[in-house]
Short mmCIF file of C-alpha atoms and ligand atoms in Angstrom, two decimals:
data_model
loop_
_atom_site.label_atom_id
_atom_site.label_comp_id
_atom_site.label_asym_id
_atom_site.label_seq_id
_atom_site.Cartn_x
_atom_site.Cartn_y
_atom_site.Cartn_z
CA MET A 169 5.94 6.56 -12.95
CA LYS A 170 4.58 8.95 -10.37
CA ILE A 171 4.13 7.46 -6.90
CA THR A 172 2.04 9.39 -4.36
CA TYR A 173 2.02 8.07 -0.80
CA LEU A 174 -1.45 8.95 0.49
CA GLY A 175 -1.32 7.17 3.86
CA THR A 176 1.85 6.01 5.62
CA ALA A 177 0.83 4.66 9.04
CA ALA A 178 0.18 1.18 10.35
CA ALA A 179 -3.40 0.10 11.15
CA GLU A 180 -4.04 2.43 14.10
CA GLY A 181 -2.85 5.63 12.38
CA TRP A 182 -0.34 8.02 13.96
CA PRO A 183 -1.53 9.65 16.20
CA ALA A 184 -3.58 6.53 16.89
CA MET A 185 -7.27 7.16 17.33
CA PHE A 186 -7.54 6.33 21.06
CA CYS A 187 -3.90 6.63 22.11
CA ASN A 188 -2.20 8.97 24.56
CA CYS A 189 1.34 7.62 24.28
CA GLU A 190 4.22 10.08 24.20
CA TYR A 191 4.71 9.64 20.43
CA CYS A 192 1.06 10.24 19.59
CA LYS A 193 0.98 13.33 21.79
CA GLN A 194 4.15 14.67 20.13
CA ALA A 195 2.74 13.96 16.66
CA LYS A 196 -0.44 15.88 17.51
CA ALA A 197 1.57 18.81 18.88
CA LEU A 198 4.03 18.97 15.96
CA GLY A 199 1.57 18.14 13.15
CA GLY A 200 2.85 18.25 9.54
CA LYS A 201 4.62 15.11 8.36
CA ASN A 202 4.14 13.50 11.79
CA ILE A 203 0.44 13.00 11.04
CA ARG A 204 0.09 9.66 9.30
CA THR A 205 -3.11 8.01 8.05
CA ARG A 206 -3.86 4.47 6.96
CA SER A 207 -1.95 2.81 4.12
CA GLN A 208 -2.70 3.80 0.52
CA THR A 209 -0.62 4.72 -2.51
CA LEU A 210 -1.55 6.20 -5.89
CA ILE A 211 0.42 5.29 -9.02
CA ASN A 212 0.21 7.94 -11.76
CA ASP A 213 -3.42 9.09 -11.50
CA ASP A 214 -5.36 5.96 -12.34
CA PHE A 215 -3.99 3.14 -10.18
CA LEU A 216 -4.51 2.76 -6.43
CA ILE A 217 -2.95 0.35 -4.00
CA ASP A 218 -5.42 -0.44 -1.18
CA PHE A 219 -8.68 1.21 -0.16
CA PRO A 220 -8.70 2.05 3.59
CA ALA A 221 -11.30 4.10 5.48
CA ASP A 222 -8.97 7.11 5.07
CA THR A 223 -9.45 7.16 1.29
CA TYR A 224 -11.96 10.02 1.52
CA ASN A 225 -9.58 12.00 3.72
CA HIS A 226 -6.78 11.37 1.19
CA MET A 227 -8.92 12.89 -1.57
CA LEU A 228 -9.67 15.93 0.61
CA LYS A 229 -6.05 16.45 1.55
CA THR A 230 -4.39 16.00 -1.85
CA GLY A 231 -7.17 17.10 -4.21
CA ILE A 232 -6.80 13.96 -6.34
CA ASP A 233 -9.67 12.95 -8.61
CA LEU A 234 -10.67 9.49 -7.37
CA SER A 235 -13.01 9.06 -10.34
CA LYS A 236 -9.91 8.83 -12.58
CA VAL A 237 -8.80 5.67 -10.80
CA LYS A 238 -9.52 2.68 -12.98
CA TYR A 239 -7.61 -0.01 -11.07
CA CYS A 240 -7.24 -0.71 -7.36
CA PHE A 241 -4.99 -3.56 -6.23
CA VAL A 242 -5.60 -4.57 -2.62
CA THR A 243 -2.71 -6.15 -0.73
CA HIS A 244 -4.79 -8.04 1.87
CA SER A 245 -8.08 -7.84 3.75
CA HIS A 246 -6.89 -6.15 6.99
CA ILE A 247 -9.10 -3.13 7.67
CA ASP A 248 -6.27 -0.63 7.29
CA HIS A 249 -5.89 -1.82 3.68
CA PHE A 250 -9.45 -2.61 2.63
CA GLU A 251 -12.60 -0.98 3.97
CA PRO A 252 -15.31 -1.24 1.29
CA THR A 253 -18.04 0.97 2.85
CA ASP A 254 -17.32 4.12 0.82
CA LEU A 255 -17.40 2.21 -2.46
CA CYS A 256 -21.19 2.77 -2.26
CA MET A 257 -20.50 6.40 -3.15
CA ARG A 258 -19.31 5.34 -6.59
CA PHE A 259 -22.79 5.70 -8.06
CA GLU A 260 -23.22 7.87 -11.16
CA SER A 261 -26.37 10.05 -11.18
CA CYS A 262 -26.88 10.09 -7.43
CA TYR A 263 -23.70 10.30 -5.34
CA ALA A 264 -21.25 11.09 -8.14
CA HIS A 265 -21.46 13.10 -11.34
CA ASN A 266 -19.20 13.27 -14.40
CA MET A 267 -16.90 10.47 -13.28
CA VAL A 268 -13.89 10.13 -15.58
CA GLU A 269 -13.79 6.32 -15.50
CA PRO A 270 -17.16 4.56 -15.60
CA VAL A 271 -15.92 1.58 -13.56
CA LEU A 272 -13.40 1.06 -10.74
CA ASN A 273 -11.85 -2.39 -11.09
CA ILE A 274 -10.63 -3.87 -7.81
CA TYR A 275 -8.26 -6.84 -7.61
CA GLY A 276 -7.28 -8.88 -4.57
CA ASN A 277 -7.08 -12.31 -2.96
CA SER A 278 -10.05 -14.50 -2.02
CA ALA A 279 -10.29 -12.88 1.46
CA VAL A 280 -10.70 -9.43 -0.14
CA LEU A 281 -13.36 -10.79 -2.48
CA LYS A 282 -15.18 -12.41 0.48
CA ARG A 283 -15.03 -9.20 2.52
CA PHE A 284 -16.50 -7.24 -0.38
CA GLU A 285 -19.27 -9.80 -0.96
CA ARG A 286 -20.16 -9.92 2.75
CA PHE A 287 -20.43 -6.13 2.81
CA VAL A 288 -22.50 -5.93 -0.38
CA GLY A 289 -24.77 -8.75 0.89
CA LYS A 290 -25.86 -6.55 3.80
CA LEU A 291 -26.91 -3.67 1.55
CA GLY A 292 -30.31 -2.96 0.12
CA GLU A 293 -30.85 -2.94 -3.64
CA GLU A 294 -30.56 0.83 -3.92
CA GLU A 295 -27.33 0.99 -1.93
CA GLN A 296 -25.27 -1.40 -4.08
CA PRO A 297 -21.98 0.02 -5.40
CA ALA A 298 -22.97 0.36 -9.03
CA ALA A 299 -19.69 1.08 -10.74
CA VAL A 300 -17.24 -1.30 -9.07
CA THR A 301 -16.00 -4.78 -10.00
CA VAL A 302 -13.91 -7.09 -7.80
CA THR A 303 -11.73 -9.81 -9.32
CA GLU A 304 -9.75 -12.49 -7.52
CA ILE A 305 -6.09 -12.81 -8.50
CA LYS A 306 -3.44 -15.40 -7.61
CA ALA A 307 0.19 -15.25 -6.53
CA TYR A 308 2.78 -15.55 -9.33
CA GLU A 309 0.11 -15.00 -12.00
CA PRO A 310 0.85 -11.62 -13.64
CA ILE A 311 -2.19 -9.71 -14.81
CA LYS A 312 -2.26 -7.04 -17.51
CA VAL A 313 -4.62 -4.10 -16.97
CA GLY A 314 -4.34 -1.22 -19.41
CA ARG A 315 -0.67 -0.25 -19.60
CA TYR A 316 0.13 -1.95 -16.30
CA THR A 317 1.49 -5.44 -15.66
CA VAL A 318 0.95 -6.43 -12.04
CA THR A 319 2.43 -9.53 -10.42
CA PRO A 320 1.08 -10.53 -6.99
CA LEU A 321 3.74 -12.20 -4.85
CA PRO A 322 3.01 -13.94 -1.52
CA ALA A 323 3.75 -11.87 1.59
CA PHE A 324 4.82 -13.14 5.02
CA HIS A 325 1.96 -11.44 6.79
CA ALA A 326 -1.70 -12.35 7.47
CA PRO A 327 -1.68 -16.12 8.11
CA LYS A 328 -5.43 -16.65 7.54
CA GLU A 329 -5.22 -15.58 3.90
CA THR A 330 -2.67 -15.26 1.09
CA PRO A 331 -1.61 -11.63 1.41
CA PHE A 332 0.22 -10.06 -1.54
CA VAL A 333 3.08 -7.73 -2.13
CA TYR A 334 3.10 -6.37 -5.67
CA LEU A 335 5.45 -5.95 -8.57
CA ILE A 336 3.98 -3.16 -10.69
CA ASN A 337 5.20 -2.11 -14.13
CA ASP A 338 3.47 0.79 -15.91
CA GLY A 339 5.08 0.10 -19.28
CA GLU A 340 8.12 2.21 -18.38
CA LYS A 341 9.17 1.71 -14.76
CA THR A 342 8.87 -0.96 -12.10
CA LEU A 343 7.88 -0.62 -8.45
CA LEU A 344 8.31 -3.43 -5.92
CA TYR A 345 5.74 -2.67 -3.21
CA LEU A 346 6.48 -4.65 -0.04
CA HIS A 347 3.41 -3.92 2.11
CA ASP A 348 2.55 -5.55 4.44
CA THR A 349 5.20 -8.19 4.99
CA GLY A 350 7.91 -9.51 7.27
CA LEU A 351 11.12 -10.72 5.65
CA PRO A 352 10.14 -11.91 2.15
CA PHE A 353 10.09 -15.64 1.40
CA ASP A 354 13.13 -17.18 -0.33
CA GLU A 355 10.85 -18.22 -3.21
CA VAL A 356 9.98 -14.55 -3.82
CA TYR A 357 13.66 -13.64 -4.23
CA ASP A 358 14.04 -16.69 -6.53
CA TYR A 359 11.09 -15.57 -8.65
CA LEU A 360 12.48 -12.04 -9.02
CA GLU A 361 15.95 -13.33 -9.90
CA LYS A 362 14.74 -15.97 -12.38
CA ASN A 363 12.53 -13.45 -14.15
CA GLY A 364 15.33 -10.90 -14.43
CA VAL A 365 13.29 -8.24 -12.61
CA HIS A 366 14.82 -4.78 -12.27
CA ALA A 367 13.08 -2.55 -9.74
CA ASP A 368 13.36 1.23 -10.19
CA MET A 369 11.89 1.65 -6.73
CA VAL A 370 11.31 -0.56 -3.69
CA SER A 371 8.92 0.43 -0.89
CA TYR A 372 9.65 -1.47 2.34
CA ASP A 373 7.37 -2.35 5.27
CA CYS A 374 8.91 -0.58 8.29
CA THR A 375 6.13 -0.99 10.86
CA PHE A 376 8.45 -1.61 13.80
CA VAL A 377 10.53 1.52 13.04
CA ALA A 378 13.18 1.58 15.83
CA LEU A 379 11.88 -1.43 17.78
CA PRO A 380 13.48 -4.84 17.28
CA SER A 381 11.47 -6.33 14.41
CA GLY A 382 10.27 -9.87 13.85
CA GLY A 383 7.40 -11.88 12.46
CA ARG A 384 5.01 -10.41 9.98
CA HIS A 385 6.36 -6.85 9.67
CA MET A 386 9.81 -5.27 9.28
CA GLY A 387 11.66 -2.37 10.89
CA LEU A 388 14.87 -0.37 10.53
CA ASP A 389 16.86 -3.38 11.77
CA SER A 390 15.58 -5.69 9.01
CA VAL A 391 15.05 -3.59 5.87
CA PRO A 392 18.82 -3.31 5.17
CA THR A 393 18.97 -7.13 4.93
CA VAL A 394 16.28 -7.11 2.23
CA LYS A 395 17.90 -4.16 0.45
CA GLU A 396 21.26 -5.96 0.40
CA ARG A 397 19.78 -9.25 -0.85
CA LEU A 398 17.82 -7.55 -3.66
CA SER A 399 21.02 -5.84 -4.76
CA ARG A 400 23.00 -9.11 -4.60
CA ILE A 401 20.59 -10.89 -6.95
CA GLY A 402 20.52 -7.93 -9.36
CA VAL A 403 16.94 -6.76 -8.77
CA THR A 404 18.18 -3.32 -7.71
CA ASP A 405 21.18 -1.20 -8.64
CA GLU A 406 22.58 2.19 -7.69
CA SER A 407 19.75 3.93 -9.59
CA THR A 408 17.00 2.25 -7.52
CA VAL A 409 15.05 4.39 -5.04
CA HIS A 410 14.55 2.73 -1.65
CA ALA A 411 11.75 4.01 0.60
CA VAL A 412 10.47 2.96 4.02
CA ASN A 413 6.75 3.21 4.79
CA HIS A 414 3.86 1.93 7.03
CA PHE A 415 4.96 3.11 10.49
CA SER A 416 3.55 2.32 13.93
CA HIS A 417 3.43 4.87 16.76
CA ASN A 418 5.06 2.12 18.87
CA GLY A 419 8.19 2.59 16.74
CA MET A 420 9.35 5.63 18.74
CA LEU A 421 10.73 7.91 15.99
CA LEU A 422 8.91 11.00 14.79
CA HIS A 423 9.32 12.02 11.16
CA ASP A 424 12.54 14.06 11.35
CA GLU A 425 14.35 11.53 13.55
CA LEU A 426 13.17 8.69 11.33
CA CYS A 427 14.37 10.53 8.20
CA GLU A 428 17.83 10.81 9.70
CA LYS A 429 18.14 7.16 10.78
CA ALA A 430 16.61 5.80 7.55
CA GLY A 431 18.75 8.19 5.47
CA GLU A 432 21.93 6.79 7.05
CA LEU A 433 20.82 3.34 5.85
CA GLY A 434 20.08 4.56 2.29
CA PHE A 435 16.29 4.89 2.50
CA ILE A 436 13.98 7.83 1.99
CA THR A 437 11.16 8.11 4.54
CA SER A 438 7.60 8.34 3.27
CA TYR A 439 5.04 10.80 4.62
CA ASP A 440 1.40 11.43 3.75
CA GLY A 441 1.36 13.30 0.44
CA MET A 442 4.97 12.48 -0.57
CA VAL A 443 5.44 12.23 -4.34
CA VAL A 444 8.28 10.26 -5.90
CA GLU A 445 8.89 10.35 -9.67
CA ILE A 446 10.92 7.48 -11.06
ZN1 ZN B 510 -1.12 -2.57 7.42
ZN1 ZN B 511 0.35 6.24 20.49
ZN1 ZN B 512 -1.83 -6.06 7.55
#
């Protein structure tokens, strides 16, 4: 499984669009891996997680062929994870030619479906996204799409909906994708243990970075607890790759400093464009 982190910031981006804090100024000055866009990850070349407004920028920066993507699993309806406007560009014969996959199939909770329908409802007949489907999925109900088996698990995050973290198997390897969430629910650990899940990689919400974490996101002070518990119940072993991701500019550590602190705790630090092969 090839995992490409396309966007690794929290909702506001880093540097944040309207921010002049010390950490945004430093990120602008240093550039490189300190520039982080909104959350999105590509699995192999045909499976996306989330569809933020930065999707177009991700295509420009990495050169990926978005028309190859057949499946897009959305974690929740927050705008940094799902912004449907550009889906209108998926229109063979007008906005797009020679697309590899005729249809992009999007999956998400009822809030994602509602957001999509509200958006489409405002469009004229000629503007409708013509080659996109959206399907509602439910927690603990694995779905098979092509060679992938995807299990949505409930996240401790957006209280007005049922946000998901995802267990994704591509027929060979398994990724546990913990975005966005605070400390996972006990029932999620129970589900993983009872089902004998082995994760080859875990990607952890680390929004708070160096700040004391709490509530509906995690930080460097809480991810080791999750890492330890997953190991204790046998979901991970010494071969598992652990990565931190989804960082806020409020978290106070630029990329190199964050790499060092996270590395000491046994995590690799994601950056926009990072590729991990498991
Ligand atoms: Zn987010
Ligand atoms: Zn800032
Ligand atoms: Zn969120």
